[in-house]
Every structure is written in structure tokens, then in C-alpha cells.
Amino acid sequence: MRADAARVLDAVMHRGRSLKVELSTAQSRIDDGRDRALLEAMVMAALRNRADYEATLKSWLPRPLGQRDSELRALLYAGLAQLDVMGLPSHAAVDATVEAARLLKRTHQAGLVNAVLRRATREALVRADAQAGWPQWLLQHLHADWPGDIDAILRASRVSPPMWLRVNHRKTDRDAYAARLREQGMDVRMPDHPADALLLETPVAVSALPGFGEGLVSVQDGSAQQIADAFALKAGMRVLDACAAPGGKTAHLLEREPGLQVIAADIDARRLRRVEEGLQRLDLSAQTLVADATQPDAWWDGRPFDAILIDAPCSATGILRRQPDILLHRRAEDVAALAALQSRMLDALWSMLATGGTLVYATCSILRGENDRQIRAFLQRTPAAQLEPLDAAFGHDTGFGRQRLPGEDGMDGFFYARLRKQ
Ligand SMILES: C[S@@+](CC[C@H](N)C(=O)[O-])C[C@H]1O[C@@H](n2cnc3c(N)ncnc32)[C@H](O)[C@@H]1O
């Protein structure tokens, strides 16, 4: 499994491959659920803390590792992560990582792996500057957008997130479900907000959640759970979830009001299948539709919607703790392209909203160009759009929506704004 971690890390760090794809492919070959979870935790920890491990190897190795040793570097990162942040018993971690060097046909380097990891059990690692490993363009955005919060953002973005659950109150309630978790020995908290949420500081495999298969509970960050509160939902309302996949928010809206007529649309047919699977697990139904939100002429029947959710594709800079590979792969020009797409989506979908209807725009970004500046520009060019106030318990008021920064209240970085059509 350490060898798998090294292969995944090598592909992601050195060959530009997607973390999600590489990890799920590696996990699909592992039978044991706990091993799958351990692999994920190891890869995530190594990526989140890679700047420290790079600094440590630079200081401890007599010569820098060459390109041909990229897999060895990845294995060392996985080894250091186990000792540094995962709290695994050090002897087992060292031995298993040395063994992985052999599995990777690097028997000649097993001694080096052993020496580095044994040293790490005795000595403090070398810590890199907090901004190391962050691309310059992103640091510039953060300096411009959140000058007083940079240190907190950098810190929160490398912390392993707690596990947020959303209790399906059609089937149970928070007290009853929390009691079931406690019966299983889990340490569960019931936060004041959001209303359907429970919190596990120590994440568990989904298969360990009682009644998961029967739809009693879903895994969804607290920030994302805020969206259902932004709509005043009533049975019979026509709702469009324009960027629905994998379906967390569609399902939550329907759990709140199963009598909604929901169209769950997404441009990605494969991801849309996950919406269908999720709804089936929860005994909910919606019409799913492969559709480009910027091209309504190709699929819209002309009947206006009472409510529209745009959970827009974005830089995902609010969820770096979940997707640490973004720091490696996202480019400055991607953000400008995403902002242009978001703006086209707002314009196209606004035309489908009924007068008096509500449109909620959300992102898991912390960049103002995708969030409050996006909404400010939309309001300037759309006289019928009126900004509405939102739950004051959520993050910060930016003047054009509310922004939560990563880690605040233990949740993901997230922005949302609510607009009414006059
Ligand atoms: C942030 S994710 C949505 C998450 C989802 N709402 C949930 O809660 O599970 C953004 C989604 O937008 C979709 N998307 C990207 N471009 C699109 C477009 N032009 N039209 C419709 N969907 C699009 C992506 O495929 C992706 O699934």
C-alpha cells in the first residue's frame, strides 16, 4: 500500500496527473476498506505537507534526487507523512516503507529510505516557509483579496478536514443518528449550524456509517449544507440545479422538500450518473439532464424556474485541504477562464428565472474575482437583479454575498450570494 501511495504521489507531483483519478484507480485495486482509507490519508498528508518534506530531503540528502528518482522521492514523502502527521507507530511505518522500496524495484535504495525515515523518528523535520509550494500567482491573489488573512488561509489549507455529515431528516433526526454513532464508539458533535449537520473530528470510512446505504446520512461539508437554507422551498416549485454533479446539493434540497420539481443538470454525463446513484440511495427523485448551462437554447423548454442554483465550476481555492493537487496543477490563466465561464452562466441562467424567483450563486473559491466581484459586475449589468441578505452566521459579509474562509468553523472555504428577480 505504501508502494501504491508512492505511485500515486509520483504521478500527481511529477507527471501532472489528477489526484482524484490516480487515487480512485489505486483504491479500486484494494479490497480492504481500511487500507483504502489509509492510502488516501497518506497521499493527502504527503501532498499537504510536501513543502516541509522537500525542505527536509534537501537538507538531509547529500545530493538532490534526480528525475529518475521521482518515485523514490514520492515514497520518502509518503514515509515522512506517516511519521510526521499521521501518528502511525514508527517502527511499522519505517519497515513497511522500506519494504515498499523493494516492491518498487528499488532494493538498492532501501537503505537510503531506512536511513531517512529512522532519522525522522529521532530528529525534527526541516520546516519550509509557510508560502513554499504555493504558486506565485495565487499568493498574489490572496495578498490582494485577503491581506489580513493569508497566514490563516495557508495554515487551514494544509489541515486534514473533519468529516461533516448531513442527516436525512426524512428518515431520522440528528439526535437519533448521533446516538447511533455514539453506540459505535464515534466521537460526534452537533453544531448549532447548519441545521442538518453532525461532525466527526476523526473521519471514518463511509461504510462504517450506520444506515448509509439506506440513505440515513450523507457526507457533505458544512459550508455546502448552507445552500438549502438560502431557498424558501415549497412543494411543486420548479427548481434548476444547473451544475448539479455529483449531486450533494440537489439531494439536500429534495430532503428538505421532496415535492419539488427538480432538474439536476450538468455538462458532464459521467458525473451526472453519480447524482442519479445518490438520489436512488436517498429515495429521492429529480430529472437529470446533460446540459451546458451557458447554452439554454439547446435544452430549455422555455418554462421559467422558481429557483435556480449555480454551484459554479471554480478555482476550488476554498478546498485546498481536500484537493491539495490544485496547488500543483492550477494555472493563473485558469482563473480568468473560470471567471468568464461563471459570468456567462449567470447571464444565461438568469433569463430562465421567473419574475419573483430566486437565484443562488455559489463557489468553493476564495478569490474575489469569482465571488463578490463576479456578483457586483452581474448586478451592474442586470437591473432586475436584487441582492438579498443571507444568514449572518455564515462567514463574512463581502457586500455582494457571504464568504467563509477555509477552516472557519471547521468548514470549507465557500462563497454564496442570493439574487431575486424583480
Ligand atoms: C462545484 S461542481 C458542482 C457540485 C454539486 N453542485 C454538488 O453539490 O455536488 C461544478 C459542476 O459544474 C459542472 N459544469 C462545468 N461547466 C458546466 C457547464 N457549462 N454547464 C453545466 N455544468 C457545468 C461540472 O461538471 C461540475 O460537476
PDB file of C-alpha atoms in Angstrom, residues 189-394:
ATOM      1  CA  ARG A 189     -20.533  16.773  17.746  1.00  0.00           C
ATOM      2  CA  MET A 190     -23.790  18.536  16.972  1.00  0.00           C
ATOM      3  CA  PRO A 191     -23.010  22.093  15.846  1.00  0.00           C
ATOM      4  CA  ASP A 192     -25.598  24.909  16.017  1.00  0.00           C
ATOM      5  CA  HIS A 193     -25.274  25.366  12.256  1.00  0.00           C
ATOM      6  CA  PRO A 194     -26.100  24.027   9.747  1.00  0.00           C
ATOM      7  CA  ALA A 195     -29.392  22.551  10.893  1.00  0.00           C
ATOM      8  CA  ASP A 196     -28.897  19.045   9.460  1.00  0.00           C
ATOM      9  CA  ALA A 197     -25.201  18.652  10.266  1.00  0.00           C
ATOM     10  CA  LEU A 198     -23.194  16.385  12.546  1.00  0.00           C
ATOM     11  CA  LEU A 199     -19.442  16.492  12.860  1.00  0.00           C
ATOM     12  CA  LEU A 200     -16.883  13.722  13.319  1.00  0.00           C
ATOM     13  CA  GLU A 201     -13.442  15.109  14.174  1.00  0.00           C
ATOM     14  CA  THR A 202     -11.980  11.740  13.185  1.00  0.00           C
ATOM     15  CA  PRO A 203     -13.217  10.718   9.743  1.00  0.00           C
ATOM     16  CA  VAL A 204     -14.376   7.136   9.224  1.00  0.00           C
ATOM     17  CA  ALA A 205     -14.977   5.067   6.090  1.00  0.00           C
ATOM     18  CA  VAL A 206     -18.438   5.714   4.633  1.00  0.00           C
ATOM     19  CA  SER A 207     -19.149   2.002   5.057  1.00  0.00           C
ATOM     20  CA  ALA A 208     -18.795   2.480   8.838  1.00  0.00           C
ATOM     21  CA  LEU A 209     -21.671   4.989   8.934  1.00  0.00           C
ATOM     22  CA  PRO A 210     -24.804   3.171  10.132  1.00  0.00           C
ATOM     23  CA  GLY A 211     -27.622   3.245   7.621  1.00  0.00           C
ATOM     24  CA  PHE A 212     -25.555   4.957   4.919  1.00  0.00           C
ATOM     25  CA  GLY A 213     -26.767   2.527   2.262  1.00  0.00           C
ATOM     26  CA  GLU A 214     -30.375   3.137   3.305  1.00  0.00           C
ATOM     27  CA  GLY A 215     -29.973   6.883   2.936  1.00  0.00           C
ATOM     28  CA  LEU A 216     -29.986   7.958   6.588  1.00  0.00           C
ATOM     29  CA  VAL A 217     -26.950  10.142   6.114  1.00  0.00           C
ATOM     30  CA  SER A 218     -24.655  11.698   3.512  1.00  0.00           C
ATOM     31  CA  VAL A 219     -21.163  13.140   3.662  1.00  0.00           C
ATOM     32  CA  GLN A 220     -21.140  16.859   2.860  1.00  0.00           C
ATOM     33  CA  ASP A 221     -19.120  19.770   4.202  1.00  0.00           C
ATOM     34  CA  GLY A 222     -20.950  22.187   6.493  1.00  0.00           C
ATOM     35  CA  SER A 223     -20.464  25.084   4.068  1.00  0.00           C
ATOM     36  CA  ALA A 224     -22.178  23.223   1.247  1.00  0.00           C
ATOM     37  CA  GLN A 225     -25.084  22.416   3.572  1.00  0.00           C
ATOM     38  CA  GLN A 226     -25.777  26.132   3.897  1.00  0.00           C
ATOM     39  CA  ILE A 227     -27.257  26.296   0.418  1.00  0.00           C
ATOM     40  CA  ALA A 228     -30.553  24.573   1.248  1.00  0.00           C
ATOM     41  CA  ASP A 229     -31.281  27.370   3.746  1.00  0.00           C
ATOM     42  CA  ALA A 230     -30.851  30.006   1.061  1.00  0.00           C
ATOM     43  CA  PHE A 231     -34.060  28.941  -0.697  1.00  0.00           C
ATOM     44  CA  ALA A 232     -37.633  29.160   0.616  1.00  0.00           C
ATOM     45  CA  LEU A 233     -38.663  25.787  -0.788  1.00  0.00           C
ATOM     46  CA  LYS A 234     -42.298  24.788  -1.354  1.00  0.00           C
ATOM     47  CA  ALA A 235     -43.791  21.649  -2.885  1.00  0.00           C
ATOM     48  CA  GLY A 236     -44.402  21.984  -6.610  1.00  0.00           C
ATOM     49  CA  MET A 237     -41.737  24.638  -7.181  1.00  0.00           C
ATOM     50  CA  ARG A 238     -39.717  24.263 -10.384  1.00  0.00           C
ATOM     51  CA  VAL A 239     -36.051  24.190  -9.431  1.00  0.00           C
ATOM     52  CA  LEU A 240     -32.992  24.056 -11.670  1.00  0.00           C
ATOM     53  CA  ASP A 241     -29.707  22.868 -10.201  1.00  0.00           C
ATOM     54  CA  ALA A 242     -27.598  23.936 -13.149  1.00  0.00           C
ATOM     55  CA  CYS A 243     -24.233  22.442 -12.079  1.00  0.00           C
ATOM     56  CA  ALA A 244     -25.543  19.511 -10.103  1.00  0.00           C
ATOM     57  CA  ALA A 245     -22.950  16.748 -10.156  1.00  0.00           C
ATOM     58  CA  PRO A 246     -22.105  14.842  -8.024  1.00  0.00           C
ATOM     59  CA  GLY A 247     -25.408  15.863  -6.505  1.00  0.00           C
ATOM     60  CA  GLY A 248     -24.869  16.775  -2.850  1.00  0.00           C
ATOM     61  CA  LYS A 249     -26.907  19.972  -3.013  1.00  0.00           C
ATOM     62  CA  THR A 250     -29.645  18.541  -5.263  1.00  0.00           C
ATOM     63  CA  ALA A 251     -30.198  15.796  -2.720  1.00  0.00           C
ATOM     64  CA  HIS A 252     -30.229  18.208   0.198  1.00  0.00           C
ATOM     65  CA  LEU A 253     -32.858  20.425  -1.474  1.00  0.00           C
ATOM     66  CA  LEU A 254     -35.040  17.361  -2.038  1.00  0.00           C
ATOM     67  CA  GLU A 255     -34.536  16.079   1.505  1.00  0.00           C
ATOM     68  CA  ARG A 256     -35.880  19.433   2.654  1.00  0.00           C
ATOM     69  CA  GLU A 257     -38.818  19.325   0.229  1.00  0.00           C
ATOM     70  CA  PRO A 258     -39.326  16.094  -1.760  1.00  0.00           C
ATOM     71  CA  GLY A 259     -42.274  17.670  -3.605  1.00  0.00           C
ATOM     72  CA  LEU A 260     -40.003  19.963  -5.633  1.00  0.00           C
ATOM     73  CA  GLN A 261     -39.812  19.500  -9.379  1.00  0.00           C
ATOM     74  CA  VAL A 262     -36.057  19.475  -9.766  1.00  0.00           C
ATOM     75  CA  ILE A 263     -33.994  19.382 -12.915  1.00  0.00           C
ATOM     76  CA  ALA A 264     -30.454  18.365 -11.993  1.00  0.00           C
ATOM     77  CA  ALA A 265     -28.301  19.384 -14.942  1.00  0.00           C
ATOM     78  CA  ASP A 266     -24.590  19.057 -15.562  1.00  0.00           C
ATOM     79  CA  ILE A 267     -22.371  19.187 -18.610  1.00  0.00           C
ATOM     80  CA  ASP A 268     -20.581  16.004 -17.566  1.00  0.00           C
ATOM     81  CA  ALA A 269     -22.638  12.864 -18.254  1.00  0.00           C
ATOM     82  CA  ARG A 270     -20.390  10.611 -16.176  1.00  0.00           C
ATOM     83  CA  ARG A 271     -20.567  12.846 -13.118  1.00  0.00           C
ATOM     84  CA  LEU A 272     -24.325  13.123 -13.605  1.00  0.00           C
ATOM     85  CA  ARG A 273     -24.632   9.365 -13.056  1.00  0.00           C
ATOM     86  CA  ARG A 274     -23.366   9.953  -9.528  1.00  0.00           C
ATOM     87  CA  VAL A 275     -26.314  12.314  -8.991  1.00  0.00           C
ATOM     88  CA  GLU A 276     -28.663   9.510 -10.020  1.00  0.00           C
ATOM     89  CA  GLU A 277     -26.946   6.984  -7.731  1.00  0.00           C
ATOM     90  CA  GLY A 278     -27.085   9.400  -4.805  1.00  0.00           C
ATOM     91  CA  LEU A 279     -30.768  10.172  -5.302  1.00  0.00           C
ATOM     92  CA  GLN A 280     -31.558   6.478  -5.559  1.00  0.00           C
ATOM     93  CA  ARG A 281     -29.759   5.774  -2.275  1.00  0.00           C
ATOM     94  CA  LEU A 282     -31.794   8.532  -0.602  1.00  0.00           C
ATOM     95  CA  ASP A 283     -35.140   7.528  -2.211  1.00  0.00           C
ATOM     96  CA  LEU A 284     -35.468  10.908  -3.894  1.00  0.00           C
ATOM     97  CA  SER A 285     -36.180  11.793  -7.482  1.00  0.00           C
ATOM     98  CA  ALA A 286     -35.248  14.503  -9.932  1.00  0.00           C
ATOM     99  CA  GLN A 287     -34.966  14.768 -13.685  1.00  0.00           C
ATOM    100  CA  THR A 288     -31.295  14.563 -14.639  1.00  0.00           C
ATOM    101  CA  LEU A 289     -30.129  16.245 -17.796  1.00  0.00           C
ATOM    102  CA  VAL A 290     -26.809  16.504 -19.579  1.00  0.00           C
ATOM    103  CA  ALA A 291     -26.811  20.204 -20.395  1.00  0.00           C
ATOM    104  CA  ASP A 292     -24.468  23.119 -20.891  1.00  0.00           C
ATOM    105  CA  ALA A 293     -25.648  25.894 -18.580  1.00  0.00           C
ATOM    106  CA  THR A 294     -24.317  28.535 -20.966  1.00  0.00           C
ATOM    107  CA  GLN A 295     -26.410  27.190 -23.898  1.00  0.00           C
ATOM    108  CA  PRO A 296     -30.039  27.014 -22.690  1.00  0.00           C
ATOM    109  CA  ASP A 297     -31.367  27.225 -26.264  1.00  0.00           C
ATOM    110  CA  ALA A 298     -30.146  23.672 -26.791  1.00  0.00           C
ATOM    111  CA  TRP A 299     -32.239  22.153 -23.989  1.00  0.00           C
ATOM    112  CA  TRP A 300     -34.609  24.556 -22.204  1.00  0.00           C
ATOM    113  CA  ASP A 301     -38.365  24.198 -22.933  1.00  0.00           C
ATOM    114  CA  GLY A 302     -38.980  27.871 -22.133  1.00  0.00           C
ATOM    115  CA  ARG A 303     -40.844  27.327 -18.831  1.00  0.00           C
ATOM    116  CA  PRO A 304     -39.278  29.588 -16.211  1.00  0.00           C
ATOM    117  CA  PHE A 305     -37.870  28.250 -12.931  1.00  0.00           C
ATOM    118  CA  ASP A 306     -38.883  29.473  -9.472  1.00  0.00           C
ATOM    119  CA  ALA A 307     -35.429  28.781  -8.126  1.00  0.00           C
ATOM    120  CA  ILE A 308     -32.031  28.261  -9.749  1.00  0.00           C
ATOM    121  CA  LEU A 309     -28.818  27.133  -8.114  1.00  0.00           C
ATOM    122  CA  ILE A 310     -25.493  27.818  -9.829  1.00  0.00           C
ATOM    123  CA  ASP A 311     -22.877  25.896  -7.884  1.00  0.00           C
ATOM    124  CA  ALA A 312     -20.322  27.062 -10.370  1.00  0.00           C
ATOM    125  CA  PRO A 313     -17.112  25.401 -11.556  1.00  0.00           C
ATOM    126  CA  CYS A 314     -14.370  27.426  -9.885  1.00  0.00           C
ATOM    127  CA  SER A 315     -10.730  27.549  -8.818  1.00  0.00           C
ATOM    128  CA  ALA A 316     -11.595  25.419  -5.749  1.00  0.00           C
ATOM    129  CA  THR A 317      -9.211  27.571  -3.718  1.00  0.00           C
ATOM    130  CA  GLY A 318     -11.507  27.182  -0.697  1.00  0.00           C
ATOM    131  CA  ILE A 319     -10.999  23.411  -0.584  1.00  0.00           C
ATOM    132  CA  LEU A 320      -7.245  23.001  -0.986  1.00  0.00           C
ATOM    133  CA  ARG A 321      -7.270  20.867   2.156  1.00  0.00           C
ATOM    134  CA  ARG A 322      -9.360  18.354   0.180  1.00  0.00           C
ATOM    135  CA  GLN A 323      -7.709  18.861  -3.209  1.00  0.00           C
ATOM    136  CA  PRO A 324      -4.073  19.731  -2.464  1.00  0.00           C
ATOM    137  CA  ASP A 325      -3.058  18.951  -6.051  1.00  0.00           C
ATOM    138  CA  ILE A 326      -4.680  22.221  -7.124  1.00  0.00           C
ATOM    139  CA  LEU A 327      -1.553  23.991  -5.896  1.00  0.00           C
ATOM    140  CA  LEU A 328       0.454  21.920  -8.357  1.00  0.00           C
ATOM    141  CA  HIS A 329      -1.826  21.960 -11.357  1.00  0.00           C
ATOM    142  CA  ARG A 330      -3.967  25.096 -11.438  1.00  0.00           C
ATOM    143  CA  ARG A 331      -2.613  27.907 -13.639  1.00  0.00           C
ATOM    144  CA  ALA A 332      -3.199  31.663 -13.389  1.00  0.00           C
ATOM    145  CA  GLU A 333      -4.997  31.692 -16.727  1.00  0.00           C
ATOM    146  CA  ASP A 334      -7.473  29.040 -15.496  1.00  0.00           C
ATOM    147  CA  VAL A 335      -8.927  31.534 -13.030  1.00  0.00           C
ATOM    148  CA  ALA A 336      -9.636  34.127 -15.718  1.00  0.00           C
ATOM    149  CA  ALA A 337     -11.246  31.440 -17.909  1.00  0.00           C
ATOM    150  CA  LEU A 338     -13.380  30.191 -14.988  1.00  0.00           C
ATOM    151  CA  ALA A 339     -14.500  33.715 -14.124  1.00  0.00           C
ATOM    152  CA  ALA A 340     -15.553  34.259 -17.754  1.00  0.00           C
ATOM    153  CA  LEU A 341     -17.496  30.964 -17.721  1.00  0.00           C
ATOM    154  CA  GLN A 342     -19.209  31.865 -14.429  1.00  0.00           C
ATOM    155  CA  SER A 343     -20.239  35.202 -15.847  1.00  0.00           C
ATOM    156  CA  ARG A 344     -21.715  33.555 -18.966  1.00  0.00           C
ATOM    157  CA  MET A 345     -23.583  31.093 -16.743  1.00  0.00           C
ATOM    158  CA  LEU A 346     -25.073  33.878 -14.655  1.00  0.00           C
ATOM    159  CA  ASP A 347     -26.349  35.692 -17.742  1.00  0.00           C
ATOM    160  CA  ALA A 348     -27.722  32.594 -19.473  1.00  0.00           C
ATOM    161  CA  LEU A 349     -29.442  31.154 -16.396  1.00  0.00           C
ATOM    162  CA  TRP A 350     -30.885  34.487 -15.273  1.00  0.00           C
ATOM    163  CA  SER A 351     -33.025  34.524 -18.402  1.00  0.00           C
ATOM    164  CA  MET A 352     -34.595  31.223 -17.246  1.00  0.00           C
ATOM    165  CA  LEU A 353     -35.649  32.545 -13.830  1.00  0.00           C
ATOM    166  CA  ALA A 354     -39.299  33.509 -13.210  1.00  0.00           C
ATOM    167  CA  THR A 355     -40.072  37.033 -12.040  1.00  0.00           C
ATOM    168  CA  GLY A 356     -40.012  36.898  -8.239  1.00  0.00           C
ATOM    169  CA  GLY A 357     -37.776  33.820  -8.430  1.00  0.00           C
ATOM    170  CA  THR A 358     -34.526  33.261  -6.523  1.00  0.00           C
ATOM    171  CA  LEU A 359     -31.102  32.506  -7.967  1.00  0.00           C
ATOM    172  CA  VAL A 360     -28.305  31.386  -5.661  1.00  0.00           C
ATOM    173  CA  TYR A 361     -24.744  31.608  -6.944  1.00  0.00           C
ATOM    174  CA  ALA A 362     -22.118  29.610  -5.034  1.00  0.00           C
ATOM    175  CA  THR A 363     -18.466  28.645  -5.374  1.00  0.00           C
ATOM    176  CA  CYS A 364     -15.870  26.867  -3.251  1.00  0.00           C
ATOM    177  CA  SER A 365     -13.433  29.626  -4.193  1.00  0.00           C
ATOM    178  CA  ILE A 366     -11.930  32.337  -2.017  1.00  0.00           C
ATOM    179  CA  LEU A 367     -10.949  34.582  -4.927  1.00  0.00           C
ATOM    180  CA  ARG A 368     -12.967  37.765  -5.147  1.00  0.00           C
ATOM    181  CA  GLY A 369     -12.895  37.710  -8.964  1.00  0.00           C
ATOM    182  CA  GLU A 370     -15.039  34.565  -8.873  1.00  0.00           C
ATOM    183  CA  ASN A 371     -17.186  35.720  -5.965  1.00  0.00           C
ATOM    184  CA  ASP A 372     -18.143  39.195  -4.819  1.00  0.00           C
ATOM    185  CA  ARG A 373     -16.620  40.945  -7.858  1.00  0.00           C
ATOM    186  CA  GLN A 374     -18.487  38.497 -10.097  1.00  0.00           C
ATOM    187  CA  ILE A 375     -21.779  39.361  -8.366  1.00  0.00           C
ATOM    188  CA  ARG A 376     -21.049  43.098  -8.323  1.00  0.00           C
ATOM    189  CA  ALA A 377     -20.463  43.065 -12.092  1.00  0.00           C
ATOM    190  CA  PHE A 378     -23.621  40.991 -12.642  1.00  0.00           C
ATOM    191  CA  LEU A 379     -25.726  43.449 -10.615  1.00  0.00           C
ATOM    192  CA  GLN A 380     -24.293  46.348 -12.605  1.00  0.00           C
ATOM    193  CA  ARG A 381     -25.337  44.838 -15.931  1.00  0.00           C
ATOM    194  CA  THR A 382     -28.668  43.333 -14.703  1.00  0.00           C
ATOM    195  CA  PRO A 383     -31.070  45.989 -13.397  1.00  0.00           C
ATOM    196  CA  ALA A 384     -33.794  43.433 -12.470  1.00  0.00           C
ATOM    197  CA  ALA A 385     -31.439  41.566 -10.120  1.00  0.00           C
ATOM    198  CA  GLN A 386     -31.719  42.416  -6.450  1.00  0.00           C
ATOM    199  CA  LEU A 387     -29.203  41.201  -3.896  1.00  0.00           C
ATOM    200  CA  GLU A 388     -30.822  39.644  -0.824  1.00  0.00           C
ATOM    201  CA  PRO A 389     -29.384  39.329   2.688  1.00  0.00           C
ATOM    202  CA  LEU A 390     -28.109  35.949   3.903  1.00  0.00           C
ATOM    203  CA  ASP A 391     -27.640  34.094   7.180  1.00  0.00           C
ATOM    204  CA  ALA A 392     -25.338  36.304   9.240  1.00  0.00           C
ATOM    205  CA  ALA A 393     -23.870  33.235  10.964  1.00  0.00           C
ATOM    206  CA  PHE A 394     -22.111  32.280   7.736  1.00  0.00           C
TER     207      PHE A 394
END
